[in-house]
Amino acid sequence: MKRLLILYMSRGGHTARVARVLMETIREAGHQCDMMDIVEATHEPVGWDGYDAVVLGAPVLYGNYDKNFMQFVADHRDQIQSKPNSFFNLSVVARTPEKATVEGNRYMQKFLELSPWQPDDLKVIAGKVDYPSWGMLDTLMIQMIMKMTNGPTDKHSVIDYTDWEDVKAYGRHLITLAQR
Ligand SMILES: Cc1cc2nc3c(=O)[nH]c(=O)nc-3n(C[C@H](O)[C@H](O)[C@H](O)COP(=O)(O)O)c2cc1C
């Protein structure tokens, strides 16, 4: 039995849901898995020694990653790299097949440029458009991003672009990663 840890940052809850589905998939396959919010992991002990693999995930927010998330990665690079590891990002541009690949997703490339941690394994996941949950400024900004990328601009749109079967497949893949 392998033990995996998923550390995640989520602004609107969707990355948290992805982390939860990964955790459930791993547990259903008979392995142990915990998930921990990056804010908790920054301020409370993580217990690195109890895990065989570590997975980190974050959404793309205005072309960037949350600064606390990036700080956590920088502060804990050695612990993360000491075992098999994987990074996943969420973005709405990843709704198209060409931007759903590691090479085609410029935000994944940006992560690799910014991060002192170079993950063993990478996964691009399409996120969620949820205008009603966003404030006016975020809505306007994201409408602009969507206009540039031919995405939805209707301020009432709620669209979950995540391929949940693919998320589960990634969860099963993480088990094999932990077995390396
Ligand atoms: C403030 C904000 C900025 C965003 N900026 C981008 C962006 O630049 N490019 C993109 O593809 N998606 C962008 N998104 C979409 C998010 O990556 C997507 O909604 C993701 O599912 C959010 O995950 P979360 O609910 O865990 O925060 C943005 C979303 C928000 C709320």
mmCIF file of C-alpha atoms and ligand atoms in Angstrom:
data_model
loop_
_atom_site.group_PDB
_atom_site.id
_atom_site.type_symbol
_atom_site.label_atom_id
_atom_site.label_comp_id
_atom_site.label_asym_id
_atom_site.label_seq_id
_atom_site.Cartn_x
_atom_site.Cartn_y
_atom_site.Cartn_z
ATOM 1 C CA MET A 1 0.000 0.000 0.000
ATOM 2 C CA LYS A 2 1.325 3.403 -0.996
ATOM 3 C CA ARG A 3 0.748 6.687 0.814
ATOM 4 C CA LEU A 4 0.198 9.843 -1.204
ATOM 5 C CA LEU A 5 -0.200 13.479 -0.227
ATOM 6 C CA ILE A 6 -2.012 16.060 -2.360
ATOM 7 C CA LEU A 7 -1.190 19.679 -1.543
ATOM 8 C CA TYR A 8 -3.372 22.174 -3.329
ATOM 9 C CA MET A 9 -4.318 25.811 -3.628
ATOM 10 C CA SER A 10 -7.863 26.686 -4.639
ATOM 11 C CA ARG A 11 -9.454 30.093 -4.885
ATOM 12 C CA GLY A 12 -12.962 29.096 -5.912
ATOM 13 C CA GLY A 13 -13.083 25.457 -4.801
ATOM 14 C CA HIS A 14 -12.641 23.701 -8.136
ATOM 15 C CA THR A 15 -9.008 22.665 -7.640
ATOM 16 C CA ALA A 16 -10.083 21.431 -4.191
ATOM 17 C CA ARG A 17 -12.710 19.275 -5.904
ATOM 18 C CA VAL A 18 -10.084 17.885 -8.302
ATOM 19 C CA ALA A 19 -7.840 17.087 -5.301
ATOM 20 C CA ARG A 20 -10.766 15.328 -3.619
ATOM 21 C CA VAL A 21 -11.585 13.188 -6.673
ATOM 22 C CA LEU A 22 -7.892 12.244 -6.944
ATOM 23 C CA MET A 23 -7.852 11.320 -3.257
ATOM 24 C CA GLU A 24 -11.022 9.226 -3.564
ATOM 25 C CA THR A 25 -9.687 7.454 -6.671
ATOM 26 C CA ILE A 26 -6.439 6.588 -4.889
ATOM 27 C CA ARG A 27 -8.255 5.392 -1.767
ATOM 28 C CA GLU A 28 -10.714 3.293 -3.780
ATOM 29 C CA ALA A 29 -7.697 1.513 -5.310
ATOM 30 C CA GLY A 30 -6.642 0.477 -1.781
ATOM 31 C CA HIS A 31 -3.988 3.084 -1.111
ATOM 32 C CA GLN A 32 -3.697 5.805 1.486
ATOM 33 C CA CYS A 33 -4.117 9.433 0.473
ATOM 34 C CA ASP A 34 -4.450 12.752 2.280
ATOM 35 C CA MET A 35 -5.168 16.197 0.919
ATOM 36 C CA MET A 36 -4.001 19.433 2.505
ATOM 37 C CA ASP A 37 -4.695 23.048 1.627
ATOM 38 C CA ILE A 38 -1.503 25.028 1.015
ATOM 39 C CA VAL A 39 -2.467 27.568 3.703
ATOM 40 C CA GLU A 40 -2.710 24.766 6.265
ATOM 41 C CA ALA A 41 0.524 23.215 4.979
ATOM 42 C CA THR A 42 2.289 26.584 5.314
ATOM 43 C CA HIS A 43 1.340 26.989 8.953
ATOM 44 C CA GLU A 44 1.036 23.426 10.272
ATOM 45 C CA PRO A 45 3.352 20.404 10.097
ATOM 46 C CA VAL A 46 3.063 18.430 6.861
ATOM 47 C CA GLY A 47 4.527 15.103 7.998
ATOM 48 C CA TRP A 48 6.530 14.544 4.796
ATOM 49 C CA ASP A 49 8.063 11.308 6.092
ATOM 50 C CA GLY A 50 4.690 9.590 6.116
ATOM 51 C CA TYR A 51 4.313 9.696 2.310
ATOM 52 C CA ASP A 52 5.692 7.807 -0.681
ATOM 53 C CA ALA A 53 4.720 10.483 -3.227
ATOM 54 C CA VAL A 54 3.653 14.098 -3.185
ATOM 55 C CA VAL A 55 1.329 15.863 -5.625
ATOM 56 C CA LEU A 56 0.824 19.622 -5.857
ATOM 57 C CA GLY A 57 -1.941 21.428 -7.727
ATOM 58 C CA ALA A 58 -2.964 25.032 -8.361
ATOM 59 C CA PRO A 59 -5.234 27.057 -10.642
ATOM 60 C CA VAL A 60 -3.976 29.664 -13.075
ATOM 61 C CA LEU A 61 -5.116 33.116 -11.948
ATOM 62 C CA TYR A 62 -4.467 35.935 -14.406
ATOM 63 C CA GLY A 63 -1.729 34.001 -16.100
ATOM 64 C CA ASN A 64 -0.001 33.331 -12.804
ATOM 65 C CA TYR A 65 0.055 31.146 -9.734
ATOM 66 C CA ASP A 66 -0.876 32.202 -6.228
ATOM 67 C CA LYS A 67 2.196 33.699 -4.554
ATOM 68 C CA ASN A 68 1.724 31.677 -1.352
ATOM 69 C CA PHE A 69 1.678 28.536 -3.475
ATOM 70 C CA MET A 70 4.903 29.510 -5.248
ATOM 71 C CA GLN A 71 6.500 30.446 -1.924
ATOM 72 C CA PHE A 72 5.546 27.058 -0.501
ATOM 73 C CA VAL A 73 7.131 25.328 -3.500
ATOM 74 C CA ALA A 74 10.341 27.347 -3.043
ATOM 75 C CA ASP A 75 10.469 26.742 0.720
ATOM 76 C CA HIS A 76 9.844 22.987 0.452
ATOM 77 C CA ARG A 77 11.590 22.080 -2.764
ATOM 78 C CA ASP A 78 13.887 19.577 -1.057
ATOM 79 C CA GLN A 79 11.068 17.748 0.721
ATOM 80 C CA ILE A 80 8.982 17.624 -2.475
ATOM 81 C CA GLN A 81 11.886 16.383 -4.573
ATOM 82 C CA SER A 82 12.891 13.726 -2.055
ATOM 83 C CA LYS A 83 10.128 11.405 -3.360
ATOM 84 C CA PRO A 84 8.194 10.830 -6.581
ATOM 85 C CA ASN A 85 6.255 14.006 -7.305
ATOM 86 C CA SER A 86 3.745 15.493 -9.704
ATOM 87 C CA PHE A 87 2.292 18.922 -10.443
ATOM 88 C CA PHE A 88 -1.102 19.704 -11.990
ATOM 89 C CA ASN A 89 -2.541 23.039 -13.015
ATOM 90 C CA LEU A 90 -6.090 24.129 -13.807
ATOM 91 C CA SER A 91 -6.968 26.747 -16.394
ATOM 92 C CA VAL A 92 -9.908 27.413 -18.665
ATOM 93 C CA VAL A 93 -7.697 27.747 -21.741
ATOM 94 C CA ALA A 94 -7.024 24.014 -21.293
ATOM 95 C CA ARG A 95 -10.575 23.360 -22.528
ATOM 96 C CA THR A 96 -9.148 23.028 -26.059
ATOM 97 C CA PRO A 97 -7.138 19.893 -26.898
ATOM 98 C CA GLU A 98 -4.020 21.764 -28.039
ATOM 99 C CA LYS A 99 -3.828 23.750 -24.767
ATOM 100 C CA ALA A 100 -4.540 20.662 -22.691
ATOM 101 C CA THR A 101 -1.043 19.290 -23.257
ATOM 102 C CA VAL A 102 2.061 20.081 -21.211
ATOM 103 C CA GLU A 103 3.801 21.515 -24.284
ATOM 104 C CA GLY A 104 0.756 23.437 -25.549
ATOM 105 C CA ASN A 105 -0.261 24.974 -22.222
ATOM 106 C CA ARG A 106 1.774 28.138 -21.822
ATOM 107 C CA TYR A 107 0.879 28.335 -18.124
ATOM 108 C CA MET A 108 2.519 24.967 -17.550
ATOM 109 C CA GLN A 109 5.579 26.211 -19.382
ATOM 110 C CA LYS A 110 5.486 29.316 -17.185
ATOM 111 C CA PHE A 111 5.373 27.178 -14.061
ATOM 112 C CA LEU A 112 8.463 25.316 -15.214
ATOM 113 C CA GLU A 113 10.230 28.654 -15.792
ATOM 114 C CA LEU A 114 9.236 30.126 -12.411
ATOM 115 C CA SER A 115 9.520 27.109 -10.163
ATOM 116 C CA PRO A 116 12.741 26.044 -8.491
ATOM 117 C CA TRP A 117 11.086 22.607 -8.263
ATOM 118 C CA GLN A 118 11.070 20.738 -11.571
ATOM 119 C CA PRO A 119 8.366 18.085 -11.162
ATOM 120 C CA ASP A 120 8.916 14.449 -12.203
ATOM 121 C CA ASP A 121 5.464 14.447 -13.728
ATOM 122 C CA LEU A 122 3.022 17.076 -15.044
ATOM 123 C CA LYS A 123 -0.708 17.219 -15.746
ATOM 124 C CA VAL A 124 -2.816 19.939 -17.376
ATOM 125 C CA ILE A 125 -6.481 19.972 -16.327
ATOM 126 C CA ALA A 126 -9.287 22.151 -17.701
ATOM 127 C CA GLY A 127 -10.969 24.205 -14.974
ATOM 128 C CA LYS A 128 -14.319 25.871 -14.480
ATOM 129 C CA VAL A 129 -15.919 29.079 -15.663
ATOM 130 C CA ASP A 130 -18.177 30.386 -12.925
ATOM 131 C CA TYR A 131 -19.073 34.017 -13.604
ATOM 132 C CA PRO A 132 -21.883 34.218 -11.003
ATOM 133 C CA SER A 133 -19.379 33.417 -8.236
ATOM 134 C CA TRP A 134 -16.889 36.045 -9.401
ATOM 135 C CA GLY A 135 -16.954 39.732 -8.511
ATOM 136 C CA MET A 136 -17.472 42.453 -11.090
ATOM 137 C CA LEU A 137 -13.787 43.146 -11.725
ATOM 138 C CA ASP A 138 -12.857 39.461 -12.051
ATOM 139 C CA THR A 139 -15.842 38.940 -14.363
ATOM 140 C CA LEU A 140 -14.757 41.801 -16.624
ATOM 141 C CA MET A 141 -11.142 40.636 -16.685
ATOM 142 C CA ILE A 142 -12.026 37.017 -17.380
ATOM 143 C CA GLN A 143 -14.529 38.037 -20.062
ATOM 144 C CA MET A 144 -11.588 39.777 -21.745
ATOM 145 C CA ILE A 145 -9.426 36.646 -21.502
ATOM 146 C CA MET A 146 -12.320 34.575 -22.856
ATOM 147 C CA LYS A 147 -12.894 36.974 -25.729
ATOM 148 C CA MET A 148 -9.249 36.615 -26.762
ATOM 149 C CA THR A 149 -9.480 32.820 -26.636
ATOM 150 C CA ASN A 150 -13.022 32.411 -28.070
ATOM 151 C CA GLY A 151 -14.410 31.253 -24.742
ATOM 152 C CA PRO A 152 -17.758 31.985 -23.059
ATOM 153 C CA THR A 153 -18.396 35.631 -22.178
ATOM 154 C CA ASP A 154 -22.015 35.453 -20.954
ATOM 155 C CA LYS A 155 -21.842 36.656 -17.350
ATOM 156 C CA HIS A 156 -24.360 33.977 -16.311
ATOM 157 C CA SER A 157 -22.220 31.097 -17.594
ATOM 158 C CA VAL A 158 -21.240 28.267 -15.287
ATOM 159 C CA ILE A 159 -19.300 25.667 -17.282
ATOM 160 C CA ASP A 160 -17.298 22.818 -15.823
ATOM 161 C CA TYR A 161 -14.678 21.937 -18.451
ATOM 162 C CA THR A 162 -13.007 19.281 -16.308
ATOM 163 C CA ASP A 163 -12.905 15.785 -17.777
ATOM 164 C CA TRP A 164 -13.556 13.887 -14.552
ATOM 165 C CA GLU A 165 -12.774 10.476 -16.059
ATOM 166 C CA ASP A 166 -9.382 11.849 -17.075
ATOM 167 C CA VAL A 167 -8.884 13.172 -13.515
ATOM 168 C CA LYS A 168 -9.563 9.647 -12.202
ATOM 169 C CA ALA A 169 -7.101 8.220 -14.737
ATOM 170 C CA TYR A 170 -4.519 10.731 -13.467
ATOM 171 C CA GLY A 171 -5.283 9.515 -9.924
ATOM 172 C CA ARG A 172 -4.514 5.920 -10.974
ATOM 173 C CA HIS A 173 -1.374 7.131 -12.729
ATOM 174 C CA LEU A 174 -0.248 8.784 -9.465
ATOM 175 C CA ILE A 175 -0.361 5.388 -7.752
ATOM 176 C CA THR A 176 2.084 3.990 -10.314
ATOM 177 C CA LEU A 177 4.249 7.078 -9.795
ATOM 178 C CA ALA A 178 4.351 6.336 -6.048
ATOM 179 C CA GLN A 179 5.438 2.768 -6.826
ATOM 180 C CA ARG A 180 8.557 3.915 -8.690
HETATM 181 C C1 LIG B 1 -9.411 35.674 -10.813
HETATM 182 C C2 LIG B 1 -9.312 34.587 -11.836
HETATM 183 C C3 LIG B 1 -8.371 34.684 -12.852
HETATM 184 C C4 LIG B 1 -8.267 33.652 -13.824
HETATM 185 N N1 LIG B 1 -7.342 33.774 -14.806
HETATM 186 C C5 LIG B 1 -7.235 32.800 -15.743
HETATM 187 C C6 LIG B 1 -6.285 32.917 -16.798
HETATM 188 O O1 LIG B 1 -5.503 33.840 -16.868
HETATM 189 N N2 LIG B 1 -6.257 31.934 -17.726
HETATM 190 C C7 LIG B 1 -7.096 30.841 -17.661
HETATM 191 O O2 LIG B 1 -7.023 29.982 -18.539
HETATM 192 N N3 LIG B 1 -7.989 30.697 -16.656
HETATM 193 C C8 LIG B 1 -8.078 31.651 -15.703
HETATM 194 N N4 LIG B 1 -8.983 31.535 -14.676
HETATM 195 C C9 LIG B 1 -9.797 30.317 -14.595
HETATM 196 C C10 LIG B 1 -9.352 29.413 -13.452
HETATM 197 O O3 LIG B 1 -8.070 28.874 -13.682
HETATM 198 C C11 LIG B 1 -10.397 28.293 -13.294
HETATM 199 O O4 LIG B 1 -11.627 28.914 -13.033
HETATM 200 C C12 LIG B 1 -10.088 27.318 -12.187
HETATM 201 O O5 LIG B 1 -11.005 26.255 -12.268
HETATM 202 C C13 LIG B 1 -10.178 27.969 -10.812
HETATM 203 O O6 LIG B 1 -9.886 27.025 -9.820
HETATM 204 P P1 LIG B 1 -10.289 27.262 -8.318
HETATM 205 O O7 LIG B 1 -11.804 27.208 -8.247
HETATM 206 O O8 LIG B 1 -9.671 26.139 -7.569
HETATM 207 O O9 LIG B 1 -9.744 28.588 -7.875
HETATM 208 C C14 LIG B 1 -9.120 32.532 -13.739
HETATM 209 C C15 LIG B 1 -10.075 32.451 -12.712
HETATM 210 C C16 LIG B 1 -10.174 33.459 -11.766
HETATM 211 C C17 LIG B 1 -11.199 33.347 -10.668
#
